[in-house]
PDB file of C-alpha atoms in Angstrom:
ATOM      1  CA  MET A   1      28.990  34.475 -67.295  1.00 92.00           C
ATOM      2  CA  ILE A   2      30.886  37.419 -67.257  1.00 96.00           C
ATOM      3  CA  ASN A   3      28.360  40.117 -67.236  1.00 97.00           C
ATOM      4  CA  VAL A   4      29.841  43.312 -68.590  1.00 97.00           C
ATOM      5  CA  LEU A   5      28.456  47.126 -68.466  1.00 97.00           C
ATOM      6  CA  VAL A   6      29.941  49.317 -71.570  1.00 96.00           C
ATOM      7  CA  ALA A   7      30.441  52.999 -71.492  1.00 96.00           C
ATOM      8  CA  ASP A   8      30.970  55.031 -74.356  1.00 94.00           C
ATOM      9  CA  ASP A   9      29.849  58.450 -75.934  1.00 92.00           C
ATOM     10  CA  HIS A  10      30.287  56.985 -79.658  1.00 91.00           C
ATOM     11  CA  ALA A  11      27.306  55.501 -80.632  1.00 91.00           C
ATOM     12  CA  LEU A  12      29.166  53.266 -83.070  1.00 90.00           C
ATOM     13  CA  VAL A  13      32.198  52.243 -80.723  1.00 89.00           C
ATOM     14  CA  ARG A  14      29.608  51.579 -78.066  1.00 91.00           C
ATOM     15  CA  SER A  15      27.448  48.941 -80.481  1.00 91.00           C
ATOM     16  CA  GLY A  16      30.671  47.625 -81.959  1.00 90.00           C
ATOM     17  CA  LEU A  17      31.959  46.514 -78.597  1.00 90.00           C
ATOM     18  CA  ALA A  18      28.554  45.030 -77.503  1.00 91.00           C
ATOM     19  CA  SER A  19      28.427  42.936 -80.599  1.00 91.00           C
ATOM     20  CA  MET A  20      31.966  41.874 -80.150  1.00 91.00           C
ATOM     21  CA  LEU A  21      31.561  40.715 -76.672  1.00 92.00           C
ATOM     22  CA  ASN A  22      28.065  39.190 -77.314  1.00 91.00           C
ATOM     23  CA  VAL A  23      29.348  36.414 -79.236  1.00 92.00           C
ATOM     24  CA  GLN A  24      31.662  35.412 -76.628  1.00 94.00           C
ATOM     25  CA  PRO A  25      30.224  32.172 -74.744  1.00 94.00           C
ATOM     26  CA  ASP A  26      31.063  33.411 -71.718  1.00 95.00           C
ATOM     27  CA  ILE A  27      30.546  37.204 -71.985  1.00 95.00           C
ATOM     28  CA  THR A  28      26.863  39.195 -71.742  1.00 95.00           C
ATOM     29  CA  ILE A  29      26.439  42.876 -72.211  1.00 96.00           C
ATOM     30  CA  VAL A  30      24.076  43.745 -69.717  1.00 96.00           C
ATOM     31  CA  ASP A  31      23.921  47.410 -70.681  1.00 96.00           C
ATOM     32  CA  ALA A  32      25.661  50.191 -72.981  1.00 95.00           C
ATOM     33  CA  VAL A  33      25.616  53.845 -71.863  1.00 96.00           C
ATOM     34  CA  ALA A  34      26.669  56.911 -73.088  1.00 94.00           C
ATOM     35  CA  ASP A  35      27.878  58.757 -70.050  1.00 93.00           C
ATOM     36  CA  GLY A  36      29.710  58.729 -66.890  1.00 94.00           C
ATOM     37  CA  LEU A  37      27.130  59.579 -64.460  1.00 95.00           C
ATOM     38  CA  GLU A  38      24.692  56.797 -66.520  1.00 96.00           C
ATOM     39  CA  ALA A  39      27.847  54.259 -65.949  1.00 96.00           C
ATOM     40  CA  VAL A  40      27.615  54.798 -62.225  1.00 96.00           C
ATOM     41  CA  LYS A  41      23.999  54.650 -61.666  1.00 96.00           C
ATOM     42  CA  ARG A  42      23.841  51.432 -64.180  1.00 96.00           C
ATOM     43  CA  ALA A  43      26.842  49.759 -62.404  1.00 96.00           C
ATOM     44  CA  ALA A  44      25.198  50.152 -59.057  1.00 95.00           C
ATOM     45  CA  GLU A  45      21.585  49.255 -60.298  1.00 95.00           C
ATOM     46  CA  LEU A  46      22.774  46.483 -62.710  1.00 95.00           C
ATOM     47  CA  ARG A  47      25.816  44.921 -60.524  1.00 95.00           C
ATOM     48  CA  PRO A  48      28.107  43.853 -63.034  1.00 97.00           C
ATOM     49  CA  ASP A  49      31.555  41.940 -63.664  1.00 96.00           C
ATOM     50  CA  VAL A  50      33.128  44.554 -65.538  1.00 96.00           C
ATOM     51  CA  VAL A  51      32.902  47.899 -66.751  1.00 97.00           C
ATOM     52  CA  MET A  52      34.514  48.852 -70.386  1.00 95.00           C
ATOM     53  CA  MET A  53      34.803  52.684 -69.591  1.00 94.00           C
ATOM     54  CA  ASP A  54      35.703  54.993 -72.078  1.00 91.00           C
ATOM     55  CA  ILE A  55      37.621  58.145 -70.526  1.00 88.00           C
ATOM     56  CA  ARG A  56      36.193  61.292 -72.400  1.00 86.00           C
ATOM     57  CA  MET A  57      32.515  61.244 -71.993  1.00 89.00           C
ATOM     58  CA  PRO A  58      29.752  64.222 -71.220  1.00 87.00           C
ATOM     59  CA  ASN A  59      28.462  64.815 -67.840  1.00 89.00           C
ATOM     60  CA  LEU A  60      31.559  62.975 -65.865  1.00 92.00           C
ATOM     61  CA  ASP A  61      33.903  61.874 -67.360  1.00 91.00           C
ATOM     62  CA  GLY A  62      35.607  57.891 -67.458  1.00 92.00           C
ATOM     63  CA  ILE A  63      38.051  58.874 -64.531  1.00 91.00           C
ATOM     64  CA  GLU A  64      35.272  60.261 -61.927  1.00 94.00           C
ATOM     65  CA  ALA A  65      33.213  57.491 -63.088  1.00 95.00           C
ATOM     66  CA  THR A  66      35.915  54.949 -62.339  1.00 94.00           C
ATOM     67  CA  ARG A  67      36.254  56.840 -59.031  1.00 93.00           C
ATOM     68  CA  ARG A  68      33.030  56.682 -58.059  1.00 95.00           C
ATOM     69  CA  ILE A  69      32.288  52.901 -59.249  1.00 95.00           C
ATOM     70  CA  ARG A  70      35.382  51.448 -57.493  1.00 91.00           C
ATOM     71  CA  ALA A  71      34.458  53.557 -54.039  1.00 89.00           C
ATOM     72  CA  ARG A  72      31.070  50.980 -53.421  1.00 85.00           C
ATOM     73  CA  PRO A  73      31.458  47.993 -51.979  1.00 80.00           C
ATOM     74  CA  ASP A  74      31.668  44.730 -54.000  1.00 84.00           C
ATOM     75  CA  ALA A  75      32.496  47.007 -56.817  1.00 90.00           C
ATOM     76  CA  PRO A  76      32.877  45.807 -60.195  1.00 93.00           C
ATOM     77  CA  LYS A  77      36.219  45.938 -62.337  1.00 92.00           C
ATOM     78  CA  VAL A  78      36.928  48.706 -64.763  1.00 93.00           C
ATOM     79  CA  LEU A  79      38.699  48.121 -67.729  1.00 92.00           C
ATOM     80  CA  VAL A  80      39.588  51.452 -69.074  1.00 89.00           C
ATOM     81  CA  LEU A  81      39.371  52.098 -73.210  1.00 85.00           C
ATOM     82  CA  THR A  82      41.703  54.353 -74.429  1.00 77.00           C
ATOM     83  CA  THR A  83      43.414  55.456 -77.638  1.00 73.00           C
ATOM     84  CA  PHE A  84      46.960  56.444 -78.103  1.00 59.00           C
ATOM     85  CA  ASP A  85      46.073  60.316 -78.296  1.00 52.00           C
ATOM     86  CA  LEU A  86      44.359  60.058 -74.861  1.00 50.00           C
ATOM     87  CA  ASP A  87      47.047  58.523 -72.917  1.00 55.00           C
ATOM     88  CA  GLN A  88      47.523  61.290 -70.595  1.00 64.00           C
ATOM     89  CA  TYR A  89      44.651  59.740 -69.206  1.00 71.00           C
ATOM     90  CA  VAL A  90      45.445  56.628 -68.602  1.00 70.00           C
ATOM     91  CA  TYR A  91      47.379  56.964 -65.323  1.00 71.00           C
ATOM     92  CA  SER A  92      44.707  59.274 -63.595  1.00 78.00           C
ATOM     93  CA  ALA A  93      42.355  56.136 -64.480  1.00 79.00           C
ATOM     94  CA  LEU A  94      44.675  53.727 -62.463  1.00 77.00           C
ATOM     95  CA  ARG A  95      44.863  55.840 -59.661  1.00 78.00           C
ATOM     96  CA  ALA A  96      41.113  55.950 -59.730  1.00 83.00           C
ATOM     97  CA  GLY A  97      40.649  52.099 -59.347  1.00 85.00           C
ATOM     98  CA  ALA A  98      40.822  50.586 -62.639  1.00 87.00           C
ATOM     99  CA  SER A  99      42.347  47.373 -63.246  1.00 84.00           C
ATOM    100  CA  GLY A 100      43.973  47.968 -66.235  1.00 81.00           C
ATOM    101  CA  PHE A 101      43.563  49.482 -69.917  1.00 80.00           C
ATOM    102  CA  MET A 102      43.203  48.662 -73.429  1.00 82.00           C
ATOM    103  CA  LEU A 103      43.176  50.196 -76.702  1.00 79.00           C
ATOM    104  CA  LYS A 104      40.218  50.498 -78.692  1.00 80.00           C
ATOM    105  CA  ASP A 105      41.376  49.000 -81.783  1.00 80.00           C
ATOM    106  CA  ALA A 106      42.240  46.273 -80.166  1.00 81.00           C
ATOM    107  CA  PRO A 107      41.167  42.827 -82.219  1.00 84.00           C
ATOM    108  CA  PRO A 108      37.677  41.435 -80.732  1.00 84.00           C
ATOM    109  CA  SER A 109      40.174  38.177 -79.213  1.00 85.00           C
ATOM    110  CA  GLN A 110      42.112  40.696 -77.181  1.00 85.00           C
ATOM    111  CA  LEU A 111      39.215  42.570 -76.148  1.00 88.00           C
ATOM    112  CA  ALA A 112      37.695  39.594 -74.753  1.00 91.00           C
ATOM    113  CA  GLU A 113      40.756  38.185 -73.468  1.00 88.00           C
ATOM    114  CA  GLY A 114      41.202  41.341 -71.572  1.00 87.00           C
ATOM    115  CA  VAL A 115      37.609  41.226 -69.897  1.00 92.00           C
ATOM    116  CA  ARG A 116      38.328  37.655 -68.606  1.00 91.00           C
ATOM    117  CA  THR A 117      41.558  38.784 -67.463  1.00 84.00           C
ATOM    118  CA  VAL A 118      40.173  41.438 -65.026  1.00 87.00           C
ATOM    119  CA  ALA A 119      36.949  39.487 -64.088  1.00 89.00           C
ATOM    120  CA  ALA A 120      38.857  37.187 -62.704  1.00 82.00           C
ATOM    121  CA  GLY A 121      40.789  39.247 -60.479  1.00 76.00           C
ATOM    122  CA  GLU A 122      43.697  39.906 -62.443  1.00 72.00           C
ATOM    123  CA  ALA A 123      45.269  43.943 -63.249  1.00 68.00           C
ATOM    124  CA  LEU A 124      45.809  43.757 -67.098  1.00 67.00           C
ATOM    125  CA  LEU A 125      49.250  45.401 -67.735  1.00 60.00           C
ATOM    126  CA  ALA A 126      50.793  45.064 -71.225  1.00 54.00           C
ATOM    127  CA  PRO A 127      54.390  45.533 -69.897  1.00 50.00           C
ATOM    128  CA  ALA A 128      55.508  47.303 -73.462  1.00 50.00           C
ATOM    129  CA  VAL A 129      52.301  50.028 -73.051  1.00 54.00           C
ATOM    130  CA  THR A 130      51.827  50.210 -69.588  1.00 58.00           C
ATOM    131  CA  GLN A 131      55.378  51.273 -68.895  1.00 57.00           C
ATOM    132  CA  ARG A 132      55.501  53.945 -71.564  1.00 59.00           C
ATOM    133  CA  LEU A 133      52.417  55.741 -70.200  1.00 59.00           C
ATOM    134  CA  ILE A 134      53.381  55.484 -66.842  1.00 59.00           C
ATOM    135  CA  ALA A 135      57.006  56.835 -67.579  1.00 59.00           C
ATOM    136  CA  ARG A 136      56.026  59.512 -69.763  1.00 58.00           C
ATOM    137  CA  PHE A 137      53.407  60.763 -67.248  1.00 55.00           C
ATOM    138  CA  LEU A 138      55.489  59.865 -64.108  1.00 55.00           C
ATOM    139  CA  ARG A 139      58.571  62.276 -64.915  1.00 54.00           C
ATOM    140  CA  THR A 140      57.456  64.485 -61.519  1.00 52.00           C
ATOM    141  CA  PRO A 141      55.589  62.575 -59.419  1.00 52.00           C
ATOM    142  CA  PRO A 142      52.560  63.940 -57.159  1.00 50.00           C
ATOM    143  CA  ALA A 143      53.230  66.830 -54.423  1.00 47.00           C
ATOM    144  CA  ASP A 144      50.725  64.715 -52.397  1.00 49.00           C
ATOM    145  CA  VAL A 145      52.957  61.123 -52.641  1.00 48.00           C
ATOM    146  CA  ALA A 146      54.101  59.966 -49.266  1.00 51.00           C
ATOM    147  CA  ALA A 147      57.500  58.367 -48.523  1.00 55.00           C
ATOM    148  CA  ALA A 148      57.751  55.084 -49.670  1.00 62.00           C
ATOM    149  CA  GLN A 149      57.106  52.793 -46.603  1.00 71.00           C
ATOM    150  CA  THR A 150      59.870  49.831 -48.053  1.00 73.00           C
ATOM    151  CA  GLU A 151      61.228  49.259 -44.892  1.00 81.00           C
ATOM    152  CA  ILE A 152      57.950  46.471 -44.163  1.00 88.00           C
ATOM    153  CA  LEU A 153      59.216  45.030 -46.939  1.00 89.00           C
ATOM    154  CA  THR A 154      61.770  41.823 -46.824  1.00 91.00           C
ATOM    155  CA  GLU A 155      64.142  42.065 -49.520  1.00 90.00           C
ATOM    156  CA  ARG A 156      62.782  39.584 -51.559  1.00 93.00           C
ATOM    157  CA  GLU A 157      59.385  41.343 -51.434  1.00 93.00           C
ATOM    158  CA  LEU A 158      60.939  44.507 -52.667  1.00 91.00           C
ATOM    159  CA  GLU A 159      62.647  42.599 -55.395  1.00 92.00           C
ATOM    160  CA  VAL A 160      59.116  41.439 -56.105  1.00 92.00           C
ATOM    161  CA  LEU A 161      57.634  44.632 -56.044  1.00 91.00           C
ATOM    162  CA  ARG A 162      60.256  46.405 -58.612  1.00 89.00           C
ATOM    163  CA  LEU A 163      59.695  43.261 -60.987  1.00 89.00           C
ATOM    164  CA  LEU A 164      56.026  43.813 -60.634  1.00 84.00           C
ATOM    165  CA  ALA A 165      56.709  47.232 -61.369  1.00 80.00           C
ATOM    166  CA  LYS A 166      58.368  46.393 -64.745  1.00 77.00           C
ATOM    167  CA  GLY A 167      54.965  43.862 -66.038  1.00 72.00           C
ATOM    168  CA  LEU A 168      56.601  40.608 -65.194  1.00 78.00           C
ATOM    169  CA  SER A 169      53.710  38.191 -64.746  1.00 78.00           C
ATOM    170  CA  ASN A 170      53.937  35.372 -62.245  1.00 82.00           C
ATOM    171  CA  ALA A 171      55.312  32.787 -64.642  1.00 84.00           C
ATOM    172  CA  GLU A 172      58.002  35.006 -65.047  1.00 86.00           C
ATOM    173  CA  LEU A 173      58.620  36.315 -61.713  1.00 89.00           C
ATOM    174  CA  ALA A 174      59.197  32.904 -60.742  1.00 91.00           C
ATOM    175  CA  ASP A 175      61.433  31.841 -63.465  1.00 93.00           C
ATOM    176  CA  ARG A 176      63.448  34.940 -62.497  1.00 92.00           C
ATOM    177  CA  LEU A 177      63.680  34.381 -58.944  1.00 93.00           C
ATOM    178  CA  ILE A 178      63.672  30.523 -59.201  1.00 93.00           C
ATOM    179  CA  VAL A 179      60.562  29.593 -56.956  1.00 93.00           C
ATOM    180  CA  SER A 180      56.866  28.222 -57.597  1.00 93.00           C
ATOM    181  CA  GLU A 181      53.940  29.920 -59.079  1.00 89.00           C
ATOM    182  CA  PRO A 182      52.288  29.986 -55.869  1.00 91.00           C
ATOM    183  CA  THR A 183      55.346  31.039 -53.947  1.00 94.00           C
ATOM    184  CA  VAL A 184      55.105  34.116 -56.027  1.00 91.00           C
ATOM    185  CA  LYS A 185      51.512  34.411 -55.625  1.00 90.00           C
ATOM    186  CA  THR A 186      52.285  34.518 -52.003  1.00 93.00           C
ATOM    187  CA  HIS A 187      55.029  37.162 -51.970  1.00 94.00           C
ATOM    188  CA  VAL A 188      53.055  39.397 -54.427  1.00 91.00           C
ATOM    189  CA  SER A 189      50.065  38.928 -51.887  1.00 91.00           C
ATOM    190  CA  ARG A 190      52.164  40.017 -48.993  1.00 94.00           C
ATOM    191  CA  VAL A 191      53.223  42.916 -50.804  1.00 93.00           C
ATOM    192  CA  LEU A 192      50.046  44.137 -51.682  1.00 90.00           C
ATOM    193  CA  MET A 193      48.657  43.572 -47.681  1.00 91.00           C
ATOM    194  CA  LYS A 194      51.814  44.997 -46.430  1.00 91.00           C
ATOM    195  CA  LEU A 195      51.426  48.295 -48.194  1.00 89.00           C
ATOM    196  CA  GLY A 196      47.579  48.460 -48.577  1.00 86.00           C
ATOM    197  CA  LEU A 197      47.311  48.188 -52.512  1.00 84.00           C
ATOM    198  CA  ARG A 198      44.376  46.965 -53.801  1.00 78.00           C
ATOM    199  CA  ASP A 199      45.964  45.039 -57.307  1.00 78.00           C
ATOM    200  CA  ARG A 200      49.012  44.933 -59.111  1.00 79.00           C
ATOM    201  CA  VAL A 201      48.141  47.744 -61.458  1.00 75.00           C
ATOM    202  CA  GLN A 202      48.802  49.801 -57.847  1.00 79.00           C
ATOM    203  CA  ALA A 203      51.675  47.886 -57.328  1.00 83.00           C
ATOM    204  CA  VAL A 204      53.129  49.310 -60.220  1.00 79.00           C
ATOM    205  CA  VAL A 205      51.600  53.020 -59.927  1.00 77.00           C
ATOM    206  CA  TYR A 206      53.314  52.769 -56.415  1.00 82.00           C
ATOM    207  CA  ALA A 207      56.722  51.447 -57.624  1.00 83.00           C
ATOM    208  CA  TYR A 208      56.642  54.273 -60.098  1.00 77.00           C
ATOM    209  CA  GLU A 209      55.384  57.088 -57.853  1.00 76.00           C
ATOM    210  CA  HIS A 210      58.086  56.046 -55.115  1.00 79.00           C
ATOM    211  CA  GLY A 211      61.250  55.804 -57.378  1.00 76.00           C
ATOM    212  CA  LEU A 212      61.511  52.184 -56.974  1.00 80.00           C
ATOM    213  CA  VAL A 213      61.758  51.675 -60.400  1.00 74.00           C
ATOM    214  CA  THR A 214      62.608  54.655 -63.125  1.00 67.00           C
ATOM    215  CA  PRO A 215      61.552  54.483 -66.994  1.00 57.00           C
ATOM    216  CA  GLY A 216      64.028  52.879 -68.965  1.00 56.00           C
ATOM    217  CA  ASP A 217      64.686  49.936 -66.260  1.00 57.00           C
ATOM    218  CA  GLU A 218      65.442  47.148 -68.142  1.00 54.00           C
ATOM    219  CA  PRO A 219      63.105  44.141 -66.539  1.00 52.00           C
TER     220      PRO A 219
END
């Protein structure tokens, strides 16, 4: 079973998410809380597999709550919930350690599949939405971003990183590079290890921050 903690300050959203996910045969809602501080506390106590995190919440926002949760050893994955009018916060949440994000109005089946995806250790990247968000809020890279350490990557690894940043799945990478999926997984793992990145989401952020891909690049 995948244990899920829901954090959202809107009671109807909170109960709706819990109801939708609880009917899944492999998902259990262990608690539903209304603010970021409670989310951090309950995540430490209950040790869920996934925290579904709203961004705007009282006492502690979802970005800082995500950062605190992900800083703990054996931290649960964080799946950010957003609406298009809150997109400006998504990039900050990804940098804080979220494994991906979904729109609040996504169908129940997509929400459940999103939970399964991040619980399995994969980053949830919807290419069209992810690229649009990052392109919008990365036009001016943060001032504290260091120079890219791409010299430690092979040419193939650099190519893999650029394609990752464009949202390609392992299967699509394998098809593009004419290699097997296990080979792609090896390349991805080496890229993450060499650059000290946690997952594919961080790889996307890294590539955009360091100009390895730019808004509007074709996959």
